[in-house]
Coordinates of C-alpha atoms in Angstrom, one line a residue:
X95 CA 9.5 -7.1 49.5
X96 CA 9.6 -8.3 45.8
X97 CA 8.0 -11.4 44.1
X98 CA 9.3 -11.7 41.0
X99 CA 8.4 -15.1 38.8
X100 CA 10.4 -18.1 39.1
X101 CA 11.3 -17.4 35.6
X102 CA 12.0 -13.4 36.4
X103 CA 15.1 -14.8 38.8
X104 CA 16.0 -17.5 36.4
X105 CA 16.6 -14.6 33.9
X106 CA 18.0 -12.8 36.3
X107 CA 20.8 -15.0 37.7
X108 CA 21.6 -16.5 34.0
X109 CA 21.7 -13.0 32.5
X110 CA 24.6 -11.8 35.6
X111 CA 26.3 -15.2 34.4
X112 CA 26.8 -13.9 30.9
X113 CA 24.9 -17.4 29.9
X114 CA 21.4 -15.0 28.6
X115 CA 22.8 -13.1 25.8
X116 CA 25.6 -13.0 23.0
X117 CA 29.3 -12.1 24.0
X118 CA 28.0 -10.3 26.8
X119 CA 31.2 -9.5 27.7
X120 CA 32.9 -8.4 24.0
X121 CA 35.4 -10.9 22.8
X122 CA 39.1 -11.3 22.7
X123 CA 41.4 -11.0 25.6
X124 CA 39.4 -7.5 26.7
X125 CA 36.3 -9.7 27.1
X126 CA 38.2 -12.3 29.0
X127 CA 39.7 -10.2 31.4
X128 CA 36.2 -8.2 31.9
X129 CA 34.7 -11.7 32.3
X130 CA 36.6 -12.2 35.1
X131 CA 35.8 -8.7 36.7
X132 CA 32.3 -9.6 36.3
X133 CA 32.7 -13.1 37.7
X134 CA 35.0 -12.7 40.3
X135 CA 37.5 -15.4 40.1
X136 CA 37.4 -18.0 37.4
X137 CA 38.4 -22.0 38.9
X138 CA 41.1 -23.8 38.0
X139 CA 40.5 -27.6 38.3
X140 CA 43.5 -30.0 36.8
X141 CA 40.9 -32.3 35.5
X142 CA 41.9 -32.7 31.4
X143 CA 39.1 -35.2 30.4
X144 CA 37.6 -32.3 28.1
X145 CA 39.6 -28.7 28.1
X146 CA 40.2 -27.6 31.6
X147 CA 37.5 -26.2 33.7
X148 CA 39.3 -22.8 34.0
X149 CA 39.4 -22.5 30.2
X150 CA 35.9 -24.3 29.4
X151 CA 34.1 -21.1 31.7
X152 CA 35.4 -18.4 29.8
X153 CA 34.8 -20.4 26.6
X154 CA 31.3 -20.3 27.7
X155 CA 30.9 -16.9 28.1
X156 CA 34.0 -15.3 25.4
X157 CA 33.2 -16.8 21.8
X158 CA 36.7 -15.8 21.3
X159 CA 38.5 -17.3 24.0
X160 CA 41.7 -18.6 23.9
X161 CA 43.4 -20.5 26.3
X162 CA 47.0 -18.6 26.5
X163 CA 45.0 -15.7 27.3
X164 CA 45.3 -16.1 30.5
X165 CA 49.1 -16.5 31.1
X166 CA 49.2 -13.0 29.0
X167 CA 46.5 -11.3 31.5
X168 CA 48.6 -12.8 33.8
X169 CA 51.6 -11.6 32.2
X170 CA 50.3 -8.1 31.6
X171 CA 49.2 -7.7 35.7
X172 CA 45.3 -7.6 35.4
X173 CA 45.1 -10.8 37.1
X174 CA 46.4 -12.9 39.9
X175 CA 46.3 -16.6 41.0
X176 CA 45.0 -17.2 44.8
X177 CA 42.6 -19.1 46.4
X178 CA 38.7 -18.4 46.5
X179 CA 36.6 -21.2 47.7
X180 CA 39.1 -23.1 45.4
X181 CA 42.1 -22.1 42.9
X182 CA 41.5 -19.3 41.3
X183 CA 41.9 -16.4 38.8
X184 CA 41.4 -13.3 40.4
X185 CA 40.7 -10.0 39.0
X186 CA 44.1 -7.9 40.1
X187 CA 42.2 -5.2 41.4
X188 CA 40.9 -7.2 44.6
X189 CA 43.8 -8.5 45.4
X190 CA 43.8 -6.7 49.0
X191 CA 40.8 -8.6 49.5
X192 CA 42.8 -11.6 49.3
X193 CA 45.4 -10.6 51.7
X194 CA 43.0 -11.6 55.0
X195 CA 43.7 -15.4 53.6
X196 CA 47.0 -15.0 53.6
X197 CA 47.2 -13.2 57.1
X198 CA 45.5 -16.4 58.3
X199 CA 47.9 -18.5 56.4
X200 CA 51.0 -16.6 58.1
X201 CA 49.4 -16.8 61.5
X202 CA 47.2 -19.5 62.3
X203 CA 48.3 -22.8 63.7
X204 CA 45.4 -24.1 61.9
X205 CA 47.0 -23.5 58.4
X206 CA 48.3 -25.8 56.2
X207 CA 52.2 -26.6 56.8
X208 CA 52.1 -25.5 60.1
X209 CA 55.2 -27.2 60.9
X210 CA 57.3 -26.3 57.8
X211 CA 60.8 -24.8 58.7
X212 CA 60.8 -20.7 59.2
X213 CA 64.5 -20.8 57.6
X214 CA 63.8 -23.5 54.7
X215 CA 61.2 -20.8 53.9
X216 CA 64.2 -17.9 54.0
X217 CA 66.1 -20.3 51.8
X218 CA 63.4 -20.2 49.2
X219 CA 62.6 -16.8 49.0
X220 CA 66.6 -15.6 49.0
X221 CA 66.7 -18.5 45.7
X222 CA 63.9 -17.2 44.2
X223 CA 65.6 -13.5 44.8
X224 CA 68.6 -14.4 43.3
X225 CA 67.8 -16.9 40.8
X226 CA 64.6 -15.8 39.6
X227 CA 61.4 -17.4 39.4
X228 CA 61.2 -21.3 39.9
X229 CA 59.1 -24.8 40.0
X230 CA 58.8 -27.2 42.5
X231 CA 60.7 -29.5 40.2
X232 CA 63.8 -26.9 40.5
X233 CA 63.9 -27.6 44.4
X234 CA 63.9 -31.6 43.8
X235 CA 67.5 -30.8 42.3
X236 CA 68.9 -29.1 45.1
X237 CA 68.6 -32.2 47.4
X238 CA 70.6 -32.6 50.3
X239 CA 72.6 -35.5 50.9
X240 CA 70.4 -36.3 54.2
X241 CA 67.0 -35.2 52.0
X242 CA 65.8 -32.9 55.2
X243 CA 65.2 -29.9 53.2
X244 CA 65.4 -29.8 49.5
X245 CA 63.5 -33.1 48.9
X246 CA 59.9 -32.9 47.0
X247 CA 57.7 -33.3 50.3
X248 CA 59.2 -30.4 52.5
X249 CA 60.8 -28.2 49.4
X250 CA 56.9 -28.3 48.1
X251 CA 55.1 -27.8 51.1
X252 CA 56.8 -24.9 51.6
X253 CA 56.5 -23.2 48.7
X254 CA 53.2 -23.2 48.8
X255 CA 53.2 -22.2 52.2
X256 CA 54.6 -19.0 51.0
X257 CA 52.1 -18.7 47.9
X258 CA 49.6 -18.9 50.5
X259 CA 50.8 -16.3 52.8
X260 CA 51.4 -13.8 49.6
X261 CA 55.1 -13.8 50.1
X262 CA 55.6 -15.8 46.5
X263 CA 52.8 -15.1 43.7
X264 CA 52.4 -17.6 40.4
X265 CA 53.7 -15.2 37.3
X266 CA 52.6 -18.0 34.7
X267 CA 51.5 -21.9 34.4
X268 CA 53.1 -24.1 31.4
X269 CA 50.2 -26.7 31.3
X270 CA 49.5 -27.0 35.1
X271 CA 52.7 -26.5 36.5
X272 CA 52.9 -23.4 38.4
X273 CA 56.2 -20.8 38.3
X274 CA 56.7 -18.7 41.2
X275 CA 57.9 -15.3 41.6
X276 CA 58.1 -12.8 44.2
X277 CA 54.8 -10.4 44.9
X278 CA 57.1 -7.4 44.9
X279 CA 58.2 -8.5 41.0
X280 CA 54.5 -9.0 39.8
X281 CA 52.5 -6.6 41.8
X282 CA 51.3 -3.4 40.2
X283 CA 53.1 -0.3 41.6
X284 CA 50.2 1.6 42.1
X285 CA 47.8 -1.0 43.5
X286 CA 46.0 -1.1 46.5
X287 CA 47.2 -3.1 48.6
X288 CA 45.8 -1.8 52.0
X289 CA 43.9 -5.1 53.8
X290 CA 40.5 -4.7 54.2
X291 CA 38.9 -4.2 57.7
X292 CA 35.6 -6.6 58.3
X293 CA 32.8 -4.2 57.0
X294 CA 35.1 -3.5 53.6
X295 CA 35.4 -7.5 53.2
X296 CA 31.9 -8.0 54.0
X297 CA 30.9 -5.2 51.8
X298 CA 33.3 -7.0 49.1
X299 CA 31.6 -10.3 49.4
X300 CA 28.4 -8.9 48.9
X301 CA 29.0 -6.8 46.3
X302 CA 30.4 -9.8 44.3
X303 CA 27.9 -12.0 44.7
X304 CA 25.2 -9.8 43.5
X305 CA 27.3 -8.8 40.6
X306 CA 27.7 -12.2 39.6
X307 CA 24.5 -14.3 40.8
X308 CA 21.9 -11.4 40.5
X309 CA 20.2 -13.1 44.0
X310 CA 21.9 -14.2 46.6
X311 CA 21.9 -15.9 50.3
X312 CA 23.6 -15.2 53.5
X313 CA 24.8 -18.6 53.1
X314 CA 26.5 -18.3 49.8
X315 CA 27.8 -15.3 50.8
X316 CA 29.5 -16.6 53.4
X317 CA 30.1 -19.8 51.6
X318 CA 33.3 -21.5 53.7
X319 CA 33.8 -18.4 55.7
X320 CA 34.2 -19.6 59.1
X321 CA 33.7 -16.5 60.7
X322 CA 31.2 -15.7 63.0
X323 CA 31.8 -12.2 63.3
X324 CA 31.9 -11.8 59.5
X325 CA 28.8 -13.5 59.3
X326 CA 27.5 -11.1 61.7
X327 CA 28.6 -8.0 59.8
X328 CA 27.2 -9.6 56.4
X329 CA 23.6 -9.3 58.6
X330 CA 24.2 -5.7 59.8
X331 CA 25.0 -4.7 56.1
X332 CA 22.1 -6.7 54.5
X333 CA 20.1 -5.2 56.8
X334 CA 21.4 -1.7 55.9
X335 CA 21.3 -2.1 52.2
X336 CA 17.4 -3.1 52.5
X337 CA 16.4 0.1 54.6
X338 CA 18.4 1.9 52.0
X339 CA 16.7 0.3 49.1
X340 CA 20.2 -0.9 47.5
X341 CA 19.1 -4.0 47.5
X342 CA 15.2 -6.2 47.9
X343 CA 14.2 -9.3 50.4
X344 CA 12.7 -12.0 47.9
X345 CA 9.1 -13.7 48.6
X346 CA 7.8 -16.7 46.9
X347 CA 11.2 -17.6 44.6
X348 CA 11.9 -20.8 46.5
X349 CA 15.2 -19.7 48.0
X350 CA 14.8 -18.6 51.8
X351 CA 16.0 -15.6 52.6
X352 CA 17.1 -14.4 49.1
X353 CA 17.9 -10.9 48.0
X354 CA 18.4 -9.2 45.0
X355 CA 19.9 -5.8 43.9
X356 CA 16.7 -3.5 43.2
X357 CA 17.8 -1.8 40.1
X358 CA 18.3 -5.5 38.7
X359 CA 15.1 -6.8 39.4
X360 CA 13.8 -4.6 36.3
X361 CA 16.8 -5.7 33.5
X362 CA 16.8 -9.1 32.9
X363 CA 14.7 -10.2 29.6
X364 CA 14.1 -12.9 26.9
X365 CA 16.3 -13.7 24.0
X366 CA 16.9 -16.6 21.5
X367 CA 17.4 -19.2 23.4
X368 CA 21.2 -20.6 23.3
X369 CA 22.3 -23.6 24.3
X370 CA 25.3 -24.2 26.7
X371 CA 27.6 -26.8 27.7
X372 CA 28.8 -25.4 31.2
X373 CA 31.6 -27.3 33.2
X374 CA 30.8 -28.6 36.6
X375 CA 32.9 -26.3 37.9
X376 CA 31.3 -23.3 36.2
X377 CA 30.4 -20.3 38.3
X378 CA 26.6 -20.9 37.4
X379 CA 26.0 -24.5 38.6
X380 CA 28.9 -24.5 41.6
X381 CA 26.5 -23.7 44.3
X382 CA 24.7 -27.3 43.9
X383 CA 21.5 -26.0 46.5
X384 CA 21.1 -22.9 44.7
X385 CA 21.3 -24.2 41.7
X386 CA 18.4 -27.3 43.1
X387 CA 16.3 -24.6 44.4
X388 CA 16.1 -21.9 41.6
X389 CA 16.4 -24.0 38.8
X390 CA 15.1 -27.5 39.9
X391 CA 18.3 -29.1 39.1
X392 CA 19.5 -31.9 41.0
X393 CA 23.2 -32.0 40.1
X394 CA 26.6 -33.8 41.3
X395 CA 30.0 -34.1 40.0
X396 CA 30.4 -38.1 39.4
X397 CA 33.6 -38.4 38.8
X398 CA 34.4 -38.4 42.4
X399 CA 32.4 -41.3 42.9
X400 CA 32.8 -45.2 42.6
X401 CA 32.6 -46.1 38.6
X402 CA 29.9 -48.9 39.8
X403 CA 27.8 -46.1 41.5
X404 CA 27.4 -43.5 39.3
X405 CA 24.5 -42.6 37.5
X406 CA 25.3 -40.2 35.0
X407 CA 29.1 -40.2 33.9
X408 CA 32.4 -39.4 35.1
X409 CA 32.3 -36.3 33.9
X410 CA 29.3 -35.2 32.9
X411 CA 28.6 -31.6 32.0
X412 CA 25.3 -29.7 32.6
X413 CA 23.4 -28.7 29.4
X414 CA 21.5 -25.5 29.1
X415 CA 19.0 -24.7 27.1
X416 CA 17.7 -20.7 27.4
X417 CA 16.7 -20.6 30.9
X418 CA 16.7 -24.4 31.6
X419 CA 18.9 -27.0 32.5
X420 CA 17.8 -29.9 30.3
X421 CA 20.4 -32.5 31.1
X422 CA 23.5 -33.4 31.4
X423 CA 26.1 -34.5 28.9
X424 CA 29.3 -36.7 29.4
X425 CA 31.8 -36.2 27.0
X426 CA 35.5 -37.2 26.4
X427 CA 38.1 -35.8 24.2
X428 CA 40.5 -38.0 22.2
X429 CA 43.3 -35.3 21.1
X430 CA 45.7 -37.6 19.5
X431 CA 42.4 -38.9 17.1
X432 CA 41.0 -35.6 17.5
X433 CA 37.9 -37.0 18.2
X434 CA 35.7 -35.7 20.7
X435 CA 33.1 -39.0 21.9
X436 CA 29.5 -38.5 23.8
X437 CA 29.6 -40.9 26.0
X438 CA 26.0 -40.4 27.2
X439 CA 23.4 -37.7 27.0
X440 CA 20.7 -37.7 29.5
X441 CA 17.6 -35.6 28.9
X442 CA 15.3 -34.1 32.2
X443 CA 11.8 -33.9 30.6
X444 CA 10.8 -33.3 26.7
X445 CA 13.2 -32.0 24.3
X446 CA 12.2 -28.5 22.8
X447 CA 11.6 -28.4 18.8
X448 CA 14.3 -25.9 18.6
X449 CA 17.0 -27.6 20.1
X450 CA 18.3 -30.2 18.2
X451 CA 20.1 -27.5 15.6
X452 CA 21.5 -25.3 18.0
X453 CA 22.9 -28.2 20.1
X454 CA 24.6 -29.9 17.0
X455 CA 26.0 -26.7 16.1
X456 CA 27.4 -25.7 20.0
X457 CA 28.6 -29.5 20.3
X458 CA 31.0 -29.0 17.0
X459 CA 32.1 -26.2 18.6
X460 CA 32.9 -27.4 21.8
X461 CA 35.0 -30.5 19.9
X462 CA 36.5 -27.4 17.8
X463 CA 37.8 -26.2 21.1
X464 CA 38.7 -29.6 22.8
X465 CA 41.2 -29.4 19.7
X466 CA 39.0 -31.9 18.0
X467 CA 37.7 -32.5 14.5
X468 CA 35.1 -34.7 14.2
X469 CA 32.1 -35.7 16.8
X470 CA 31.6 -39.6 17.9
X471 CA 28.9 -40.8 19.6

């Protein structure tokens, strides 16, 4: 049993984030793609208010970053487009991991489109064989006079019935719209492929998690895995790793039942503090309770909620500041004026001496990459 400072695990979780030190991850397409090794997946969200969420975490962590990188990476194989606990990127490399969602997604009445058409499904994929890769918008041309099986509704349902069941991948996005191809045409010859049994996914989750978040839960973990014999085998294995000293049971950090990797525990230090503007959707803040309990944050995504009952912003963006989250900024950008406006900027407690240069220098940036000029507030 370990008890580390609050401020030990703050480090900690902040430094397997990338979010402690400088271009952690090197720079440049390289450090983008190793970003989202590290990570795990990446989110993609549509909203456009600022530069999209998918983009805005790897411009947090890459100073570099550029938004085609990803089609390239894409492109080039080293990544793949699924579902995590949301859209994703994924690092190619796990892909088998992903294939027990889309078992579930071929077999399960419980899926989404249950009830779409086995043979509109055939249609597709014998299209998309001999047509090459296509959008939804290229179905909505092939209607049928009746409008039973070419129309948006079914035509779109279906293909992402077959995204989700791995029998069409995404080989690019222009803007947000997705272009499908077939897995055999964009999956690696000589990748794995061979579906993991329940102690391999398990050990996958795990392994992930405390990559990424340094300390971790059974209940993130097995964050929207319905599983109870998962769950189960996630126990036996923490259990395991503990006797084995892979990994330490937490005391006094605030989080029940936390655990840490053991040779981690030891790494994590101080630097010049840096200031970050994260997206809501960022890999650091997306567990709201974790992110309440280690780092006393109380934060929720407004834009959700009625304009007359929000507190913050639409879209407000946590701010942080070395190893604390010291508000919360809501931002939007104006391309056409290329003018990026601060909306509101809400501080939690006194602001540090050495913040104000820093933050005027990372908010110039962040309009510089918002394709903006100049900063309004």
């Amino acid at each position: 049993m370990h008890t580390p400072t609050n401020l030990q695990l703050q480090r900690l979780a902040l430094a397997q984030q990338g979010l402690l030190g400088a271009a952690c991850f090197g720079e440049g397409i390289q450090g983008t793609l190793a970003a989202i090794e590290h990570l795990g997946y990446v989110q993609i969200d549509t909203i456009s208010r600022i530069e999209r969420a998918h983009h805005h975490v790897l411009w947090s962590r890459v100073p570099s970053y550029q938004p085609p990188y990803l089609n390239q990476l894409l492109a080039e194989r080293q990544i793949f487009e699924y579902w995590f606990h949301a859209a994703s990127y994924l690092p190619m490399r796990d892909y088998r991991f992903a294939q027990r969602r889309m078992a579930e997604a071929r077999d399960s009445t419980r899926f989404w489109h249950s009830e779409i058409s086995p043979a509109l499904m055939q249609d597709i994929l014998l299209k998309v064989r001999d047509e090459g890769p296509l959008r939804v918008r290229d179905l909505e041309g092939n209607k049928t006079k009746g409008g039973t099986w070419w129309n948006w509704g079914p035509g779109k349902r279906a293909l992402e019935k077959l995204f989700f069941q791995g029998d069409l991948m995404v080989s690019q996005r222009i803007g947000m719209e997705k272009i499908y191809d077939l897995k055999e045409r964009i999956l690696p010859p000589d990748l794995n492929t061979q579906a993991p049994d329940l102690a391999d996914y398990a050990a996958y989750l795990l392994r992930s998690n405390l990559r990424a978040h340094g300390l971790v839960t059974l209940e993130q973990v097995s964050h929207l895995q319905g599983d109870k014999a998962l769950k189960s085998t996630l126990r036996e294995l923490l259990a395991a790793q503990i006797v084995s000293g892979e990994i330490s049971p937490l005391a006094g950090c605030g989080i029940p039942n936390a655990y840490a990797a053991t040779a981690a525990l030891v790494q994590a230090s101080s630097t010049s503090p840096a200031v970050h503007l994260l997206s809501p959707f960022d890999n650091a803040v997306i567990h709201r309770k974790r992110l309440q309990q280690l780092f006393g944050f109380d934060y929720k995504l407004e834009c959700y909620v009625p304009a007359a009952k929000r507190q913050y912003g639409y879209f407000c963006l946590p701010v942080l500041f070395g190893e604390r989250f010291i508000g919360r900024i809501d931002c939007k950008a104006h391309r056409p004026e290329k003018r990026l406006e601060v909306i509101s900027f809400h501080l939690e407690g006194e602001l540090p001496d050495a913040f104000a240069t820093p933050f005027r220098t990372k908010l110039q940036q962040f309009a510089m990459f918002n394709g903006c000029e100049t900063v309004a507030f």
